[in-house]
Amino acid sequence: MTTAESKAPEVEPLRPIRSGRSRNHAEQWSWLFMRGSGVLLLVLIFTHLFINLFSGDGVNQIDFAFVAGKWASPLWQIWDFVMLVLAMIHGGNGMRLLINDYARRTWMRKTLKTLLAVCVTTIVVLGSLVIFTFDPCPLDASGDLLPGVPTFCEDVR
Amino acid sequence: MWMWVVHRTTGVAIFFFLVVHVLDTALVRVSPEAYNDVIGTYKTPIYGIVEAGLVAAIALHAFNGIRIILVDTWPWALKHQRLMVWIVWGLFALLMIGFLPRHLSHVFGGA
Ligand code: HEM
Ligand code: HEM
């Protein structure tokens, strides 16, 4: 008892998995990423919610013109882009951990992870395109402004 | 002890919300009217309550996430586990007390 107490428990060295890759290192990165991105997301998301849901008229202020006003500034474009990428990777990686925990069968795990990867990639690509190809004054086929555009579009034309 | 259940459920809920949220925001590339129509439903009382639930989920997940980070890295926090959990609930309560009256008056006040 006296000697055993002072000694650290013996840990079996992790066997490399079949691909020869060490899984351990990747999981260390995952662990660190979840913490780093978590802290950043706290600031990004709380600010997002404060501006869009709390200040001004709250939800009632949100419409196409509101989005146009925000994305006129590169600050909010980059803000939303970073938030999109970090949140989807953080959430996606979190979902991967849950799949590892709850999906018992190999084929089930594989299917769910493939679906997850497709979903995360699609949303990140779509969301990025939406932010950076945004057009505040879209026209219809005959070249007129679409209804619902912000008022300044009349002047810019 | 069951804080991890809270952390998992809120994490999953936020993930699915975010997928839908990016899809509805993508409507700005369809047309201003399409976007305004869908965002209009977000201003109804039922969605107002869903939004309050979402904010609650984010606040809990975020504060509890910070608690997990602190307990992992800071011996003092590990020693005061129970206190840390109380702090999470305390901050959560404060945030909701600050947020709910204003949000609900936006949603139900009409203005
Ligand atoms: C607001 C700031 C956030 C903070 C501080 C935060 C913090 C954390 C931390 C530290 C973990 C790791 C827990 C562990 O290793 O045991 C985690 C897990 C997770 N997070 Fe977040 N997170 C945040 C936002 C988000 C968002 C926006 C999403 C969804 C898009 C999300 C979804 C998840 C999921 C699904 C897990 C996995 C839960 C588990 O493995 O038990 N989190 N979060
Ligand atoms: C009910 C609460 C929310 C409202 C009313 C809201 C509103 C909006 C609005 C109006 C936009 C358009 C651009 C802008 O204003 O910056 C937007 C974009 C965005 N929001 Fe939120 N948001 C909410 C919650 C959240 C949460 C909880 C997250 C993170 C988990 C989030 C992540 C994003 C992202 C990533 C974008 C960019 C979308 C894209 O790339 O197309 N939002 N949100």
GROMACS .gro file of C-alpha atoms and ligand atoms in nm:
model
  354
    1MET     CA    1   0.000   0.000   0.000
    2THR     CA    2   0.270   0.248   0.097
    3THR     CA    3   0.474   0.194  -0.217
    4ALA     CA    4   0.176   0.158  -0.447
    5GLU     CA    5   0.037   0.487  -0.329
    6SER     CA    6   0.327   0.698  -0.446
    7LYS     CA    7   0.351   0.536  -0.786
    8ALA     CA    8   0.154   0.661  -1.084
    9PRO     CA    9  -0.082   0.398  -1.225
   10GLU     CA   10   0.062   0.190  -1.505
   11VAL     CA   11  -0.091   0.288  -1.835
   12GLU     CA   12  -0.074   0.047  -2.123
   13PRO     CA   13   0.078   0.213  -2.426
   14LEU     CA   14  -0.188   0.276  -2.690
   15ARG     CA   15  -0.168   0.030  -2.975
   16PRO     CA   16  -0.151   0.196  -3.314
   17ILE     CA   17  -0.467   0.146  -3.515
   18ARG     CA   18  -0.463  -0.045  -3.839
   19SER     CA   19  -0.388   0.250  -4.062
   20GLY     CA   20  -0.070   0.299  -3.861
   21ARG     CA   21  -0.184   0.646  -3.762
   22SER     CA   22  -0.181   0.732  -3.398
   23ARG     CA   23  -0.533   0.830  -3.302
   24ASN     CA   24  -0.421   0.985  -2.983
   25HIS     CA   25  -0.257   1.287  -3.136
   26ALA     CA   26  -0.566   1.378  -3.337
   27GLU     CA   27  -0.785   1.354  -3.028
   28GLN     CA   28  -0.548   1.587  -2.847
   29TRP     CA   29  -0.601   1.842  -3.121
   30SER     CA   30  -0.974   1.790  -3.101
   31TRP     CA   31  -0.965   1.851  -2.727
   32LEU     CA   32  -0.764   2.170  -2.765
   33PHE     CA   33  -0.973   2.295  -3.056
   34MET     CA   34  -1.301   2.251  -2.866
   35ARG     CA   35  -1.164   2.471  -2.588
   36GLY     CA   36  -1.002   2.736  -2.805
   37SER     CA   37  -1.299   2.770  -3.038
   38GLY     CA   38  -1.539   2.764  -2.743
   39VAL     CA   39  -1.384   3.074  -2.588
   40LEU     CA   40  -1.388   3.260  -2.922
   41LEU     CA   41  -1.746   3.152  -2.996
   42LEU     CA   42  -1.860   3.290  -2.664
   43VAL     CA   43  -1.753   3.639  -2.771
   44LEU     CA   44  -1.868   3.601  -3.134
   45ILE     CA   45  -2.214   3.462  -3.057
   46PHE     CA   46  -2.295   3.681  -2.756
   47THR     CA   47  -2.214   3.990  -2.963
   48HIS     CA   48  -2.423   3.855  -3.254
   49LEU     CA   49  -2.719   3.797  -3.023
   50PHE     CA   50  -2.676   4.131  -2.849
   51ILE     CA   51  -2.685   4.325  -3.174
   52ASN     CA   52  -2.954   4.125  -3.358
   53LEU     CA   53  -3.184   4.021  -3.077
   54PHE     CA   54  -3.139   4.266  -2.788
   55SER     CA   55  -3.043   4.614  -2.904
   56GLY     CA   56  -3.269   4.834  -3.116
   57ASP     CA   57  -3.604   4.669  -3.179
   58GLY     CA   58  -3.480   4.315  -3.117
   59VAL     CA   59  -3.614   4.056  -3.363
   60ASN     CA   60  -3.858   4.305  -3.507
   61GLN     CA   61  -3.582   4.507  -3.670
   62ILE     CA   62  -3.456   4.217  -3.880
   63ASP     CA   63  -3.533   4.224  -4.251
   64PHE     CA   64  -3.345   4.229  -4.580
   65ALA     CA   65  -3.240   4.592  -4.532
   66PHE     CA   66  -3.100   4.514  -4.186
   67VAL     CA   67  -2.880   4.239  -4.328
   68ALA     CA   68  -2.774   4.470  -4.615
   69GLY     CA   69  -2.676   4.734  -4.360
   70LYS     CA   70  -2.462   4.491  -4.162
   71TRP     CA   71  -2.290   4.325  -4.454
   72ALA     CA   72  -2.204   4.663  -4.605
   73SER     CA   73  -1.925   4.657  -4.350
   74PRO     CA   74  -1.634   4.412  -4.393
   75LEU     CA   75  -1.619   4.385  -4.014
   76TRP     CA   76  -1.954   4.203  -3.995
   77GLN     CA   77  -1.879   3.999  -4.305
   78ILE     CA   78  -1.560   3.865  -4.147
   79TRP     CA   79  -1.734   3.835  -3.810
   80ASP     CA   80  -2.012   3.617  -3.952
   81PHE     CA   81  -1.764   3.417  -4.159
   82VAL     CA   82  -1.542   3.333  -3.861
   83MET     CA   83  -1.850   3.256  -3.651
   84LEU     CA   84  -1.986   3.029  -3.926
   85VAL     CA   85  -1.665   2.831  -3.969
   86LEU     CA   86  -1.579   2.797  -3.599
   87ALA     CA   87  -1.933   2.711  -3.491
   88MET     CA   88  -1.981   2.449  -3.763
   89ILE     CA   89  -1.644   2.283  -3.694
   90HIS     CA   90  -1.693   2.301  -3.316
   91GLY     CA   91  -2.049   2.172  -3.340
   92GLY     CA   92  -1.957   1.917  -3.608
   93ASN     CA   93  -1.667   1.784  -3.407
   94GLY     CA   94  -1.891   1.772  -3.100
   95MET     CA   95  -2.146   1.569  -3.297
   96ARG     CA   96  -1.865   1.336  -3.408
   97LEU     CA   97  -1.777   1.273  -3.043
   98LEU     CA   98  -2.141   1.195  -2.968
   99ILE     CA   99  -2.161   0.955  -3.264
  100ASN     CA  100  -1.853   0.779  -3.127
  101ASP     CA  101  -2.025   0.748  -2.791
  102TYR     CA  102  -2.373   0.641  -2.894
  103ALA     CA  103  -2.359   0.467  -3.234
  104ARG     CA  104  -2.257   0.113  -3.155
  105ARG     CA  105  -2.227  -0.052  -3.494
  106THR     CA  106  -1.941   0.027  -3.727
  107TRP     CA  107  -2.163   0.077  -4.033
  108MET     CA  108  -2.389   0.307  -3.836
  109ARG     CA  109  -2.096   0.516  -3.718
  110LYS     CA  110  -1.959   0.537  -4.071
  111THR     CA  111  -2.294   0.637  -4.221
  112LEU     CA  112  -2.363   0.902  -3.959
  113LYS     CA  113  -2.013   1.048  -3.987
  114THR     CA  114  -2.038   1.066  -4.365
  115LEU     CA  115  -2.373   1.243  -4.338
  116LEU     CA  116  -2.226   1.479  -4.080
  117ALA     CA  117  -1.925   1.564  -4.297
  118VAL     CA  118  -2.149   1.633  -4.598
  119CYS     CA  119  -2.378   1.849  -4.386
  120VAL     CA  120  -2.097   2.054  -4.229
  121THR     CA  121  -1.922   2.109  -4.563
  122THR     CA  122  -2.244   2.212  -4.740
  123ILE     CA  123  -2.340   2.461  -4.471
  124VAL     CA  124  -1.993   2.617  -4.449
  125VAL     CA  125  -1.968   2.654  -4.829
  126LEU     CA  126  -2.324   2.784  -4.867
  127GLY     CA  127  -2.291   3.025  -4.575
  128SER     CA  128  -1.959   3.164  -4.703
  129LEU     CA  129  -2.099   3.215  -5.052
  130VAL     CA  130  -2.402   3.394  -4.909
  131ILE     CA  131  -2.186   3.634  -4.709
  132PHE     CA  132  -1.939   3.718  -4.984
  133THR     CA  133  -2.168   3.724  -5.290
  134PHE     CA  134  -2.439   3.924  -5.114
  135ASP     CA  135  -2.605   4.187  -5.335
  136PRO     CA  136  -2.791   4.463  -5.146
  137CYS     CA  137  -2.977   4.585  -5.459
  138PRO     CA  138  -3.080   4.282  -5.666
  139LEU     CA  139  -3.262   4.342  -5.998
  140ASP     CA  140  -3.530   4.136  -6.168
  141ALA     CA  141  -3.508   4.007  -6.526
  142SER     CA  142  -3.619   4.339  -6.677
  143GLY     CA  143  -3.361   4.535  -6.478
  144ASP     CA  144  -3.592   4.682  -6.214
  145LEU     CA  145  -3.515   4.667  -5.844
  146LEU     CA  146  -3.685   4.379  -5.667
  147PRO     CA  147  -3.943   4.479  -5.406
  148GLY     CA  148  -3.811   4.490  -5.050
  149VAL     CA  149  -3.466   4.633  -5.123
  150PRO     CA  150  -3.333   4.906  -4.893
  151THR     CA  151  -3.433   5.262  -4.987
  152PHE     CA  152  -3.080   5.374  -5.073
  153CYS     CA  153  -3.089   5.146  -5.379
  154GLU     CA  154  -3.305   5.406  -5.558
  155ASP     CA  155  -3.029   5.664  -5.522
  156VAL     CA  156  -2.741   5.440  -5.617
  157ARG     CA  157  -2.903   5.338  -5.943
  158MET     CA  158  -2.299   1.556  -1.208
  159TRP     CA  159  -2.572   1.573  -1.472
  160MET     CA  160  -2.430   1.895  -1.613
  161TRP     CA  161  -2.283   1.690  -1.896
  162VAL     CA  162  -2.637   1.595  -2.002
  163VAL     CA  163  -2.720   1.965  -2.019
  164HIS     CA  164  -2.401   2.030  -2.215
  165ARG     CA  165  -2.473   1.757  -2.468
  166THR     CA  166  -2.839   1.835  -2.527
  167THR     CA  167  -2.776   2.207  -2.563
  168GLY     CA  168  -2.480   2.142  -2.796
  169VAL     CA  169  -2.690   1.921  -3.025
  170ALA     CA  170  -2.983   2.164  -3.020
  171ILE     CA  171  -2.758   2.459  -3.115
  172PHE     CA  172  -2.600   2.257  -3.394
  173PHE     CA  173  -2.935   2.183  -3.560
  174PHE     CA  174  -3.050   2.539  -3.508
  175LEU     CA  175  -2.737   2.668  -3.682
  176VAL     CA  176  -2.794   2.446  -3.987
  177VAL     CA  177  -3.148   2.584  -4.025
  178HIS     CA  178  -3.029   2.937  -3.948
  179VAL     CA  179  -2.773   2.936  -4.232
  180LEU     CA  180  -3.038   2.799  -4.468
  181ASP     CA  181  -3.287   3.074  -4.380
  182THR     CA  182  -3.020   3.344  -4.404
  183ALA     CA  183  -2.933   3.206  -4.750
  184LEU     CA  184  -3.275   3.333  -4.866
  185VAL     CA  185  -3.120   3.680  -4.895
  186ARG     CA  186  -2.968   3.542  -5.216
  187VAL     CA  187  -3.311   3.435  -5.345
  188SER     CA  188  -3.496   3.762  -5.305
  189PRO     CA  189  -3.559   4.029  -5.040
  190GLU     CA  190  -3.926   3.923  -5.021
  191ALA     CA  191  -3.844   3.555  -4.968
  192TYR     CA  192  -3.613   3.649  -4.680
  193ASN     CA  193  -3.857   3.896  -4.525
  194ASP     CA  194  -4.140   3.642  -4.542
  195VAL     CA  195  -3.949   3.377  -4.353
  196ILE     CA  196  -3.797   3.620  -4.101
  197GLY     CA  197  -4.152   3.748  -4.048
  198THR     CA  198  -4.245   3.416  -3.890
  199TYR     CA  199  -3.955   3.461  -3.643
  200LYS     CA  200  -4.138   3.761  -3.502
  201THR     CA  201  -4.449   3.565  -3.403
  202PRO     CA  202  -4.510   3.477  -3.034
  203ILE     CA  203  -4.439   3.105  -3.082
  204TYR     CA  204  -4.102   3.171  -3.238
  205GLY     CA  205  -4.037   3.440  -2.980
  206ILE     CA  206  -4.054   3.168  -2.717
  207VAL     CA  207  -3.836   2.935  -2.924
  208GLU     CA  208  -3.578   3.215  -2.948
  209ALA     CA  209  -3.586   3.259  -2.572
  210GLY     CA  210  -3.521   2.885  -2.540
  211LEU     CA  211  -3.235   2.910  -2.786
  212VAL     CA  212  -3.074   3.193  -2.592
  213ALA     CA  213  -3.112   2.989  -2.274
  214ALA     CA  214  -2.944   2.691  -2.443
  215ILE     CA  215  -2.655   2.904  -2.572
  216ALA     CA  216  -2.604   3.071  -2.235
  217LEU     CA  217  -2.601   2.739  -2.049
  218HIS     CA  218  -2.372   2.569  -2.300
  219ALA     CA  219  -2.135   2.865  -2.310
  220PHE     CA  220  -2.105   2.919  -1.932
  221ASN     CA  221  -2.082   2.548  -1.869
  222GLY     CA  222  -1.820   2.517  -2.145
  223ILE     CA  223  -1.609   2.777  -1.967
  224ARG     CA  224  -1.658   2.586  -1.642
  225ILE     CA  225  -1.533   2.266  -1.809
  226ILE     CA  226  -1.226   2.449  -1.938
  227LEU     CA  227  -1.152   2.597  -1.595
  228VAL     CA  228  -1.201   2.271  -1.407
  229ASP     CA  229  -0.967   2.099  -1.656
  230THR     CA  230  -0.689   2.354  -1.623
  231TRP     CA  231  -0.717   2.531  -1.289
  232PRO     CA  232  -0.670   2.330  -0.968
  233TRP     CA  233  -0.868   2.583  -0.765
  234ALA     CA  234  -1.172   2.534  -0.986
  235LEU     CA  235  -1.135   2.156  -0.960
  236LYS     CA  236  -1.130   2.182  -0.582
  237HIS     CA  237  -1.443   2.400  -0.586
  238GLN     CA  238  -1.643   2.193  -0.837
  239ARG     CA  239  -1.980   2.248  -0.674
  240LEU     CA  240  -1.929   2.621  -0.640
  241MET     CA  241  -1.840   2.638  -1.009
  242VAL     CA  242  -2.170   2.474  -1.101
  243TRP     CA  243  -2.356   2.727  -0.888
  244ILE     CA  244  -2.172   3.009  -1.060
  245VAL     CA  245  -2.285   2.873  -1.398
  246TRP     CA  246  -2.648   2.873  -1.287
  247GLY     CA  247  -2.606   3.215  -1.127
  248LEU     CA  248  -2.466   3.374  -1.444
  249PHE     CA  249  -2.734   3.198  -1.645
  250ALA     CA  250  -3.010   3.339  -1.422
  251LEU     CA  251  -2.865   3.690  -1.440
  252LEU     CA  252  -2.845   3.679  -1.817
  253MET     CA  253  -3.201   3.553  -1.854
  254ILE     CA  254  -3.333   3.814  -1.610
  255GLY     CA  255  -3.166   4.080  -1.822
  256PHE     CA  256  -3.276   3.937  -2.153
  257LEU     CA  257  -3.629   3.797  -2.109
  258PRO     CA  258  -3.830   4.110  -2.019
  259ARG     CA  259  -3.685   4.304  -2.311
  260HIS     CA  260  -3.717   4.020  -2.560
  261LEU     CA  261  -4.071   3.928  -2.454
  262SER     CA  262  -4.182   4.290  -2.479
  263HIS     CA  263  -4.038   4.300  -2.833
  264VAL     CA  264  -4.230   3.987  -2.921
  265PHE     CA  265  -4.558   4.051  -2.737
  266GLY     CA  266  -4.549   4.429  -2.712
  267GLY     CA  267  -4.613   4.467  -3.081
  268ALA     CA  268  -4.358   4.747  -3.111
  269HEM     C1  269  -2.088   2.981  -2.698
  269HEM     C2  270  -1.966   2.936  -2.679
  269HEM     C3  271  -1.932   2.790  -2.663
  269HEM     C4  272  -1.850   2.739  -2.567
  269HEM     C5  273  -1.776   2.817  -2.457
  269HEM     C6  274  -1.843   2.596  -2.588
  269HEM     C7  275  -1.765   2.508  -2.513
  269HEM     C8  276  -1.757   2.373  -2.535
  269HEM     C9  277  -1.658   2.285  -2.475
  269HEM    C10  278  -1.546   2.328  -2.381
  269HEM    C11  279  -1.685   2.159  -2.519
  269HEM    C12  280  -1.606   2.032  -2.487
  269HEM    C13  281  -1.667   1.953  -2.376
  269HEM    C14  282  -1.584   1.831  -2.343
  269HEM     O1  283  -1.477   1.808  -2.405
  269HEM     O2  284  -1.627   1.757  -2.254
  269HEM    C15  285  -1.802   2.165  -2.605
  269HEM    C16  286  -1.864   2.056  -2.663
  269HEM    C17  287  -1.965   2.064  -2.756
  269HEM     N1  288  -2.016   2.180  -2.811
  269HEM    FE1  289  -1.971   2.369  -2.753
  269HEM     N2  290  -1.925   2.560  -2.694
  269HEM    C18  291  -1.979   2.676  -2.746
  269HEM    C19  292  -2.063   2.686  -2.855
  269HEM    C20  293  -2.116   2.577  -2.926
  269HEM    C21  294  -2.198   2.587  -3.046
  269HEM    C22  295  -2.236   2.716  -3.118
  269HEM    C23  296  -2.233   2.459  -3.082
  269HEM    C24  297  -2.318   2.409  -3.199
  269HEM    C25  298  -2.306   2.456  -3.320
  269HEM    C26  299  -2.174   2.369  -2.984
  269HEM    C27  300  -2.186   2.230  -2.983
  269HEM    C28  301  -2.115   2.144  -2.903
  269HEM    C29  302  -2.128   2.000  -2.905
  269HEM    C30  303  -2.226   1.919  -2.992
  269HEM    C31  304  -2.035   1.950  -2.812
  269HEM    C32  305  -2.008   1.802  -2.777
  269HEM    C33  306  -2.065   1.766  -2.642
  269HEM    C34  307  -1.998   1.646  -2.578
  269HEM     O3  308  -1.902   1.592  -2.634
  269HEM     O4  309  -2.043   1.610  -2.470
  269HEM     N3  310  -2.103   2.444  -2.891
  269HEM     N4  311  -1.843   2.298  -2.613
  270HEM     C1  312  -3.263   3.404  -3.238
  270HEM     C2  313  -3.141   3.445  -3.240
  270HEM     C3  314  -3.071   3.491  -3.368
  270HEM     C4  315  -3.110   3.586  -3.457
  270HEM     C5  316  -3.234   3.673  -3.453
  270HEM     C6  317  -3.007   3.590  -3.560
  270HEM     C7  318  -3.010   3.675  -3.672
  270HEM     C8  319  -2.920   3.673  -3.776
  270HEM     C9  320  -2.920   3.765  -3.887
  270HEM    C10  321  -3.021   3.879  -3.907
  270HEM    C11  322  -2.817   3.731  -3.969
  270HEM    C12  323  -2.778   3.801  -4.098
  270HEM    C13  324  -2.643   3.867  -4.092
  270HEM    C14  325  -2.614   3.945  -3.967
  270HEM     O1  326  -2.706   4.012  -3.913
  270HEM     O2  327  -2.500   3.938  -3.918
  270HEM    C15  328  -2.751   3.616  -3.910
  270HEM    C16  329  -2.642   3.550  -3.963
  270HEM    C17  330  -2.571   3.450  -3.898
  270HEM     N1  331  -2.595   3.400  -3.771
  270HEM    FE1  332  -2.749   3.451  -3.653
  270HEM     N2  333  -2.910   3.498  -3.532
  270HEM    C18  334  -2.945   3.435  -3.415
  270HEM    C19  335  -2.873   3.337  -3.350
  270HEM    C20  336  -2.755   3.281  -3.394
  270HEM    C21  337  -2.677   3.181  -3.323
  270HEM    C22  338  -2.717   3.122  -3.189
  270HEM    C23  339  -2.567   3.155  -3.400
  270HEM    C24  340  -2.452   3.058  -3.373
  270HEM    C25  341  -2.465   2.938  -3.327
  270HEM    C26  342  -2.576   3.235  -3.520
  270HEM    C27  343  -2.485   3.234  -3.625
  270HEM    C28  344  -2.499   3.305  -3.743
  270HEM    C29  345  -2.411   3.290  -3.859
  270HEM    C30  346  -2.294   3.192  -3.869
  270HEM    C31  347  -2.457   3.381  -3.957
  270HEM    C32  348  -2.400   3.398  -4.099
  270HEM    C33  349  -2.487   3.315  -4.192
  270HEM    C34  350  -2.433   3.297  -4.331
  270HEM     O3  351  -2.315   3.270  -4.347
  270HEM     O4  352  -2.512   3.304  -4.427
  270HEM     N3  353  -2.690   3.312  -3.512
  270HEM     N4  354  -2.815   3.583  -3.791
   0.00000   0.00000   0.00000
